[in-house]
Short mmCIF file of C-alpha atoms in Angstrom, two decimals:
data_model
loop_
_atom_site.label_atom_id
_atom_site.label_comp_id
_atom_site.label_asym_id
_atom_site.label_seq_id
_atom_site.Cartn_x
_atom_site.Cartn_y
_atom_site.Cartn_z
CA MET A 180 77.96 34.43 -14.83
CA GLY A 181 73.93 35.14 -15.31
CA LYS A 182 71.49 34.64 -12.63
CA LEU A 183 69.38 31.21 -12.51
CA ASN A 184 65.54 31.56 -12.99
CA VAL A 185 64.14 29.28 -10.34
CA LEU A 186 60.86 27.37 -11.12
CA ASP A 187 57.94 26.78 -8.52
CA ALA A 188 56.37 23.32 -8.39
CA PHE A 189 53.43 24.70 -10.01
CA GLU A 190 55.52 26.28 -13.38
CA VAL A 191 57.26 22.80 -13.43
CA PHE A 192 54.15 21.22 -13.61
CA VAL A 193 53.05 23.31 -16.58
CA LEU A 194 56.30 23.34 -18.34
CA LEU A 195 56.89 19.22 -18.05
CA GLU A 196 53.19 17.95 -17.83
CA HIS A 197 51.35 20.46 -20.15
CA GLY A 198 54.05 21.73 -22.52
CA GLY A 199 53.70 25.45 -21.17
CA ASP A 200 50.06 25.35 -21.63
CA GLU A 201 48.85 27.24 -18.51
CA ASN A 202 45.13 26.44 -19.03
CA ALA A 203 45.36 22.72 -19.55
CA ALA A 204 47.76 22.87 -16.46
CA LEU A 205 44.58 24.66 -13.99
CA LYS A 206 42.04 22.48 -15.31
CA ALA A 207 44.13 19.37 -14.93
CA ALA A 208 45.34 20.65 -11.13
CA LYS A 209 41.29 21.20 -10.26
CA ALA A 210 40.60 17.95 -11.17
CA MET A 211 43.23 16.32 -9.02
CA ILE A 212 41.46 18.10 -5.97
CA PRO A 213 39.37 15.35 -4.34
CA LYS A 214 35.50 16.17 -4.21
CA PRO A 215 33.83 15.79 -0.70
CA LYS A 216 32.03 12.61 -0.21
CA GLN A 217 28.06 12.70 -1.18
CA SER A 218 25.94 11.28 1.65
CA PRO A 219 23.35 8.93 0.55
CA PHE A 220 20.98 10.78 3.20
CA LYS A 221 19.53 14.05 1.47
CA LEU A 222 18.39 17.00 3.03
CA SER A 223 16.31 19.47 1.36
CA PRO A 224 16.77 23.40 2.10
CA ILE A 225 13.47 25.54 2.67
CA ASN A 226 13.90 27.36 -0.79
CA ASP A 227 13.78 24.03 -2.59
CA LEU A 228 10.70 23.17 -0.74
CA LEU A 229 8.44 25.90 -1.64
CA LYS A 230 9.17 25.83 -5.65
CA GLN A 231 6.64 24.80 -7.80
CA PRO A 232 7.05 20.81 -8.09
CA PRO A 233 6.62 19.35 -11.61
CA PRO A 234 2.76 18.98 -12.13
CA PHE A 235 1.45 15.72 -10.12
CA GLU A 236 0.45 12.94 -12.52
CA TRP A 237 -1.45 9.93 -11.08
CA LEU A 238 -0.25 6.46 -12.23
CA ILE A 239 -3.90 5.73 -12.11
CA ARG A 240 -5.72 8.57 -11.59
CA GLY A 241 -7.85 8.76 -8.54
CA TRP A 242 -6.23 5.26 -7.39
CA LEU A 243 -2.75 4.92 -7.45
CA GLN A 244 -0.32 7.84 -6.68
CA PRO A 245 3.63 8.01 -8.13
CA GLN A 246 6.37 6.62 -5.50
CA SER A 247 3.37 5.62 -3.17
CA GLU A 248 3.49 2.80 -0.84
CA VAL A 249 -0.04 0.85 -1.71
CA MET A 250 -1.16 -2.45 -0.16
CA VAL A 251 -3.79 -4.56 -1.83
CA ILE A 252 -5.60 -7.13 0.57
CA GLY A 253 -8.03 -9.84 -0.26
CA GLU A 254 -8.74 -13.49 0.12
CA SER A 255 -7.10 -16.09 -1.84
CA THR A 256 -10.34 -16.34 -4.34
CA VAL A 257 -11.38 -13.33 -4.72
CA GLY A 258 -9.38 -12.69 -7.98
CA LYS A 259 -6.58 -9.80 -6.43
CA SER A 260 -3.61 -11.05 -8.57
CA PHE A 261 -6.11 -10.86 -11.49
CA ALA A 262 -6.91 -7.41 -10.58
CA MET A 263 -3.41 -6.41 -10.09
CA VAL A 264 -2.13 -7.87 -13.45
CA ASP A 265 -4.79 -5.79 -15.10
CA MET A 266 -3.86 -2.61 -13.24
CA ALA A 267 -0.09 -3.07 -13.88
CA LEU A 268 -0.57 -3.94 -17.72
CA CYS A 269 -2.63 -0.86 -18.20
CA ILE A 270 0.24 1.08 -16.62
CA ALA A 271 2.89 -0.64 -18.87
CA THR A 272 0.78 0.29 -22.24
CA GLY A 273 -0.88 3.31 -20.75
CA LYS A 274 -4.37 2.12 -21.82
CA GLU A 275 -7.02 3.66 -19.61
CA TRP A 276 -8.52 1.73 -16.53
CA ASN A 277 -12.00 1.34 -15.95
CA GLY A 278 -12.39 4.76 -17.18
CA CYS A 279 -9.33 6.60 -15.46
CA LYS A 280 -6.44 8.20 -16.85
CA VAL A 281 -3.51 6.07 -16.89
CA LYS A 282 0.65 7.52 -16.98
CA GLN A 283 2.38 4.96 -19.06
CA ALA A 284 5.40 3.37 -17.11
CA PRO A 285 7.70 0.47 -16.83
CA VAL A 286 6.43 -2.38 -14.50
CA VAL A 287 8.35 -4.78 -12.57
CA TYR A 288 5.89 -7.57 -11.22
CA ILE A 289 7.73 -9.99 -8.43
CA THR A 290 5.72 -12.94 -8.09
CA GLY A 291 6.03 -15.30 -5.08
CA GLU A 292 3.81 -18.34 -6.66
CA GLY A 293 2.50 -19.47 -9.92
CA TYR A 294 4.63 -18.18 -12.59
CA MET A 295 3.11 -19.95 -15.25
CA GLY A 296 -0.33 -18.93 -14.15
CA LEU A 297 0.61 -15.20 -14.09
CA ARG A 298 2.12 -15.84 -17.98
CA MET A 299 -1.27 -17.44 -19.11
CA ARG A 300 -3.04 -14.08 -17.45
CA VAL A 301 -0.29 -11.77 -19.13
CA LYS A 302 -1.37 -13.77 -22.54
CA ALA A 303 -5.38 -13.69 -21.68
CA TRP A 304 -5.16 -9.74 -21.26
CA GLY A 305 -3.27 -9.17 -24.54
CA GLN A 306 -5.58 -11.10 -26.31
CA GLU A 307 -8.56 -9.50 -25.22
CA PHE A 308 -7.26 -5.76 -25.05
CA GLY A 309 -4.34 -5.51 -27.64
CA SER A 310 -0.78 -6.46 -28.20
CA LEU A 311 1.70 -6.19 -25.77
CA ASP A 312 4.96 -6.74 -27.94
CA ASN A 313 7.76 -4.90 -26.27
CA ALA A 314 5.74 -3.44 -23.43
CA PRO A 315 7.88 -2.33 -20.75
CA PHE A 316 6.56 -5.11 -18.12
CA VAL A 317 8.74 -7.71 -16.62
CA LEU A 318 7.87 -10.44 -14.52
CA SER A 319 10.06 -12.45 -12.14
CA GLU A 320 10.66 -16.28 -12.58
CA GLN A 321 10.76 -16.56 -8.78
CA PRO A 322 10.32 -14.75 -5.52
CA ALA A 323 12.51 -12.48 -3.90
CA ASP A 324 13.47 -12.15 -0.16
CA PHE A 325 13.34 -8.86 0.89
CA MET A 326 15.01 -9.56 4.12
CA ASP A 327 18.30 -11.21 2.50
CA LYS A 328 20.81 -8.58 1.42
CA ASP A 329 22.21 -11.22 -0.83
CA ASN A 330 18.91 -11.27 -2.63
CA LEU A 331 17.76 -7.89 -2.31
CA ALA A 332 21.23 -6.99 -4.32
CA ALA A 333 20.27 -9.44 -7.04
CA VAL A 334 16.91 -7.85 -7.31
CA ASP A 335 18.37 -4.46 -7.35
CA GLU A 336 20.70 -5.91 -10.23
CA ALA A 337 17.85 -7.52 -12.34
CA ILE A 338 15.77 -3.97 -11.83
CA GLY A 339 18.57 -1.67 -12.58
CA GLU A 340 19.31 -3.81 -15.87
CA PHE A 341 15.66 -3.57 -16.82
CA ALA A 342 15.49 0.30 -16.06
CA VAL A 343 18.49 1.31 -18.10
CA ALA A 344 16.34 1.07 -21.20
CA HIS A 345 13.69 3.55 -19.56
CA ASP A 346 16.11 6.47 -18.01
CA GLY A 347 16.73 4.69 -15.34
CA LYS A 348 13.33 4.86 -13.85
CA VAL A 349 10.41 2.32 -13.25
CA GLY A 350 6.90 3.24 -12.41
CA VAL A 351 5.74 0.52 -10.37
CA VAL A 352 7.14 -2.66 -8.55
CA VAL A 353 4.42 -5.21 -7.64
CA VAL A 354 5.18 -7.65 -4.92
CA ASP A 355 2.62 -10.48 -5.23
CA THR A 356 2.40 -11.91 -2.17
CA LEU A 357 4.17 -10.59 0.76
CA ILE A 358 4.61 -13.59 2.93
CA ARG A 359 5.93 -15.19 -0.50
CA ASN A 360 8.67 -12.50 -0.01
CA MET A 361 9.55 -12.25 2.69
CA ILE A 362 11.43 -15.22 4.94
CA GLY A 363 10.60 -13.81 8.23
CA ASP A 364 7.56 -13.39 10.70
CA GLU A 365 4.29 -11.51 9.18
CA ASN A 366 3.08 -11.10 12.71
CA SER A 367 6.63 -9.17 13.99
CA ALA A 368 6.30 -5.40 13.92
CA ASP A 369 10.09 -5.45 13.45
CA ASP A 370 10.53 -8.28 10.35
CA PHE A 371 7.63 -6.41 8.75
CA ALA A 372 9.64 -2.95 8.93
CA GLN A 373 12.63 -4.37 7.82
CA PHE A 374 10.99 -5.83 4.69
CA SER A 375 9.25 -2.26 4.00
CA ARG A 376 12.51 -0.52 4.68
CA ASN A 377 14.35 -2.54 2.03
CA LEU A 378 11.46 -2.64 -0.49
CA GLN A 379 11.30 1.13 -0.17
CA GLN A 380 14.89 1.71 -0.32
CA LEU A 381 14.63 -0.11 -4.01
CA CYS A 382 11.84 2.11 -5.19
CA ARG A 383 13.25 4.94 -4.45
CA LYS A 384 15.96 4.30 -6.49
CA TYR A 385 14.05 3.86 -9.29
CA GLU A 386 11.32 6.49 -8.33
CA ALA A 387 8.80 3.89 -8.20
CA ALA A 388 5.35 3.30 -6.33
CA SER A 389 5.30 -0.25 -4.39
CA VAL A 390 2.44 -2.42 -4.51
CA VAL A 391 2.26 -5.35 -2.14
CA VAL A 392 -0.44 -7.93 -2.43
CA HIS A 393 -1.68 -9.40 0.61
CA HIS A 394 -4.25 -11.82 2.75
CA PRO A 395 -6.49 -10.66 5.03
CA GLY A 396 -6.42 -10.96 9.02
CA HIS A 397 -8.08 -14.20 10.34
CA GLY A 398 -10.51 -12.41 12.43
CA ASP A 399 -10.55 -9.12 10.45
CA LYS A 400 -11.05 -8.93 6.75
CA GLY A 401 -10.46 -5.54 6.31
CA ARG A 402 -6.73 -5.34 7.45
CA GLY A 403 -3.87 -7.29 6.43
CA ARG A 404 -2.89 -10.42 8.10
CA GLY A 405 -0.14 -10.30 10.69
CA THR A 406 1.17 -7.10 12.53
CA SER A 407 -0.98 -4.17 13.08
CA ALA A 408 1.87 -1.86 11.67
CA GLN A 409 1.33 -2.59 8.01
CA LYS A 410 -1.60 -0.47 7.81
CA GLY A 411 0.17 2.72 9.36
CA ASN A 412 2.94 1.99 6.73
CA GLN A 413 0.90 2.58 3.47
CA ASP A 414 -0.24 5.58 1.98
CA THR A 415 -3.16 3.54 0.03
CA LEU A 416 -4.92 0.22 1.26
CA LEU A 417 -7.36 -1.22 -1.21
CA LEU A 418 -9.64 -3.92 -0.02
CA LEU A 419 -11.06 -6.64 -2.33
CA SER A 420 -14.02 -8.41 -1.08
CA GLN A 421 -16.54 -11.17 -2.48
CA SER A 422 -20.22 -11.66 -1.51
CA GLY A 423 -21.97 -14.10 -3.54
CA GLU A 424 -21.02 -13.80 -7.13
CA ASP A 425 -20.42 -9.87 -6.79
CA ARG A 426 -16.56 -8.96 -6.32
CA MET A 427 -15.90 -5.25 -5.01
CA MET A 428 -12.46 -3.40 -4.69
CA GLU A 429 -12.66 -0.49 -2.49
CA CYS A 430 -9.79 1.84 -1.35
CA ASP A 431 -9.91 2.16 2.60
CA LYS A 432 -7.37 4.43 2.96
CA MET A 433 -5.47 7.73 0.71
CA LYS A 434 -3.15 9.80 2.45
CA ASP A 435 -2.11 13.40 2.18
CA GLY A 436 -5.74 14.61 1.96
CA ALA A 437 -6.65 12.99 -1.25
CA GLU A 438 -10.34 12.00 -1.86
CA PRO A 439 -10.79 8.07 -2.21
CA PRO A 440 -12.45 6.89 -4.94
CA LEU A 441 -15.92 5.30 -4.99
CA PRO A 442 -15.86 1.31 -4.52
CA VAL A 443 -15.63 -0.61 -8.00
CA GLY A 444 -17.02 -4.51 -9.00
CA PHE A 445 -15.37 -6.42 -10.82
CA GLU A 446 -16.32 -9.96 -12.56
CA LEU A 447 -13.65 -12.75 -13.95
CA LYS A 448 -14.01 -13.26 -17.53
CA GLN A 449 -12.58 -16.99 -18.92
CA VAL A 450 -10.43 -16.50 -22.03
CA THR A 451 -9.38 -19.28 -24.19
CA ILE A 452 -5.80 -18.73 -24.98
CA PRO A 453 -3.88 -20.66 -28.00
CA TRP A 454 -1.34 -22.23 -25.89
CA LYS A 455 -2.00 -25.89 -25.21
CA ASP A 456 -1.38 -28.89 -22.76
CA ASP A 457 0.43 -32.19 -23.28
CA GLU A 458 -3.15 -33.19 -24.99
CA GLY A 459 -3.63 -30.49 -27.47
CA LYS A 460 -6.14 -28.89 -25.54
CA LYS A 461 -6.24 -25.16 -25.66
CA LEU A 462 -5.34 -23.35 -22.12
CA THR A 463 -8.13 -20.93 -20.19
CA SER A 464 -7.27 -17.82 -17.93
CA CYS A 465 -9.04 -15.00 -16.64
CA ILE A 466 -9.21 -11.25 -17.45
CA CYS A 467 -10.79 -8.60 -15.10
CA LYS A 468 -13.97 -6.89 -16.32
CA TRP A 469 -14.84 -4.06 -14.09
CA VAL A 470 -18.52 -2.90 -13.55
CA ASP A 471 -20.35 -0.95 -11.12
CA ALA A 472 -19.65 -2.09 -7.52
CA PRO A 473 -23.10 -3.62 -5.90
CA ALA A 474 -25.64 -0.86 -5.33
CA GLU A 475 -26.03 -1.70 -1.46
CA LYS A 476 -22.34 -1.74 0.25
CA THR A 477 -22.98 -5.01 2.68
CA LYS A 478 -19.75 -5.12 4.36
CA LYS A 479 -20.07 -5.14 8.25
CA MET A 480 -17.63 -4.41 11.27
CA PRO A 481 -15.09 -6.76 12.00
CA GLN A 482 -16.10 -8.81 14.94
CA GLY A 483 -13.69 -6.81 17.29
CA THR A 484 -14.37 -3.59 16.10
CA ARG A 485 -18.14 -4.54 16.29
CA LEU A 486 -17.50 -5.41 20.14
CA GLY A 487 -15.38 -2.51 20.58
CA LEU A 488 -18.55 0.05 19.80
CA GLU A 489 -21.21 -2.10 21.79
CA THR A 490 -19.17 -2.14 24.82
CA PHE A 491 -18.76 1.75 24.50
CA LEU A 492 -22.45 2.18 23.55
CA HIS A 493 -23.12 -0.27 27.17
CA ILE A 494 -21.14 2.83 28.90
CA ASN A 495 -22.94 5.47 27.45
CA PRO A 496 -25.14 5.41 24.16
CA ASN A 497 -25.03 9.42 23.97
CA PRO A 498 -23.04 10.81 21.52
CA LYS A 499 -22.82 14.19 23.28
CA ASP A 500 -21.14 12.56 26.19
CA GLY A 501 -17.82 10.96 26.15
CA VAL A 502 -16.75 7.98 27.48
CA ASP A 503 -12.85 7.79 29.62
CA LEU A 504 -10.46 5.49 27.77
CA ASP A 505 -9.86 3.64 31.06
CA GLU A 506 -13.11 3.08 31.89
CA TRP A 507 -14.12 1.79 27.94
CA ARG A 508 -10.94 -0.24 28.07
CA LYS A 509 -12.08 -2.15 31.45
CA GLU A 510 -15.84 -3.04 29.93
CA PHE A 511 -13.97 -4.04 26.69
CA TYR A 512 -11.66 -6.64 28.54
CA ARG A 513 -14.64 -7.94 30.66
CA LYS A 514 -16.80 -8.74 27.31
CA HIS A 515 -13.56 -10.18 25.05
CA THR A 516 -13.28 -13.92 24.99
CA GLY A 517 -9.15 -13.26 24.42
CA ASP A 518 -7.24 -16.10 26.32
CA THR A 519 -4.34 -13.72 27.37
CA PRO A 520 -4.31 -9.86 28.85
CA THR A 521 -1.91 -9.47 25.67
CA ALA A 522 -4.31 -10.91 23.27
CA LYS A 523 -7.37 -8.53 24.80
CA GLN A 524 -5.08 -5.37 24.95
CA LYS A 525 -4.43 -6.15 21.05
CA ALA A 526 -7.97 -6.55 20.07
CA PHE A 527 -8.85 -3.22 21.92
CA GLN A 528 -6.09 -1.33 20.25
CA ARG A 529 -7.28 -2.62 16.96
CA ALA A 530 -10.95 -1.73 17.58
CA ARG A 531 -9.95 1.61 18.95
CA LYS A 532 -7.82 2.61 16.10
CA ASP A 533 -10.59 1.45 13.39
CA LEU A 534 -13.47 3.21 14.91
CA VAL A 535 -11.31 6.53 15.10
CA GLU A 536 -9.77 6.08 11.56
CA SER A 537 -13.41 4.98 10.06
CA LYS A 538 -14.75 8.20 11.87
CA VAL A 539 -17.49 6.55 13.83
CA MET A 540 -15.72 8.06 16.90
CA ALA A 541 -13.55 10.90 17.49
CA VAL A 542 -11.37 11.55 20.71
CA THR A 543 -9.77 14.49 22.31
CA ASP A 544 -7.47 14.18 25.66
CA ASP A 545 -8.37 10.21 26.14
CA VAL A 546 -12.15 10.89 25.93
CA TYR A 547 -14.03 9.47 23.12
CA THR A 548 -17.36 10.35 21.48
CA ILE A 549 -19.67 9.02 18.88
CA ILE A 550 -19.90 11.01 15.62
CA ASP A 551 -23.20 10.95 14.47
CA MET A 552 -23.54 10.70 10.73
CA ASP A 553 -25.62 9.21 7.65
CA ASN A 554 -23.63 7.18 6.01
CA TYR A 555 -20.81 5.35 8.11
CA LYS A 556 -17.97 2.83 6.66
CA TRP A 557 -19.89 -0.44 7.82
CA SER A 558 -23.47 -1.10 6.87
CA ASP A 559 -24.24 -2.15 10.66
CA THR A 560 -22.89 0.75 12.30
CA ALA A 561 -25.87 2.74 12.62
CA GLU A 562 -27.99 -0.29 13.55
CA VAL A 563 -25.98 -0.85 16.85
CA ILE A 564 -25.87 2.61 17.66
CA ILE A 565 -30.00 2.69 17.46
CA ALA A 566 -30.34 -0.70 19.26
CA ALA A 567 -27.85 0.57 22.09
CA ARG A 568 -30.16 3.67 22.27
CA VAL A 569 -33.03 2.09 22.49
CA ILE A 570 -32.12 -0.36 25.06
CA ALA A 571 -30.89 2.47 27.18
CA SER A 572 -33.72 4.44 26.80
CA SER A 573 -35.77 1.40 27.89
CA ASN A 574 -33.90 0.99 30.98
CA LYS A 575 -34.51 4.54 32.19
CA PRO A 576 -36.92 5.11 35.09
CA ASP A 577 -40.32 6.34 34.65
CA ARG A 578 -40.03 10.03 35.65
CA GLN A 579 -43.58 11.11 35.09
CA ASP A 580 -45.53 12.76 37.91
CA LYS A 581 -48.16 10.29 39.21
CA ALA A 582 -51.18 12.12 39.93
#
């Protein structure tokens, strides 16, 4: 009787499942090995960090960086939505914006109010600057609650469907306005952090920049209304203001060493569109017409920031001599009219931060000094400093030798 040929498990697999084709069986066996689970949290090794990245391309040269976090602040009547529609449509079409080169990219515009009004602005823009047919631009028909998980999933799904035709990517997601797309407390640092975290997670998925349109603080037009955590969270901060007939947009913050662009002025030009109301009258909207900024910048210090500078100078008007943080704080609290210690504390923290970030002051080891310069951010800074020095000089005792 002949010896039996015993087959191992793999040989049986080759014979029965793949008709004796060993190569096919090997490929099938490899495919059956479970792959390690990919973590959504990525770590980049040092060699990858040191490689030359792709050439940096601004979305709007000098103003809007790719995959950045941007906040736009302005009063309700200043025209901030008109300005953002103009920038968004320039990006969607690749049209030069106010003399600045633009990289064409898909745009998602999430509106919290005035859907019909936004449609009319888009129509007016296309009538004035050229056809928008098939431009990669979409407008939401309702606000998005970035605090709600189910709503966020619906927004993600809608953007994903739009992005399919654009290699799964979006250039910019505009949220207009913050409060209309955040069912939470804008004064709460925790609520704002959750809003920002959810928005950025969405934008990272589609490699998009985020632009959040917001209203200014009640007592400080140079910051967003609500928690002071907003400014620190942004890569770029754009401020829109109006003085009489003059409107202006300026860059108050630009991260990573980029030189902030010079302020620009703008006007709102009325445009008649072919759409009609129920009486057959044609409707009108406006477009932005960008012009040179007013020759003389008239923006003055916020009231709380000015009090911070004045109380500092009351202690010591000499720029070479520093003032200790505790001493300055006591003087500020003494002069501030806040009803509670918490109100005084927040006002002082805000004033101190503004003065340092605006390069009016420098700080080393909690000792603050004035920075002497020719061109401060606020037009009345030099005036406050000079006045304090004049008062201090006049109060000095006469030290001349008497005959």
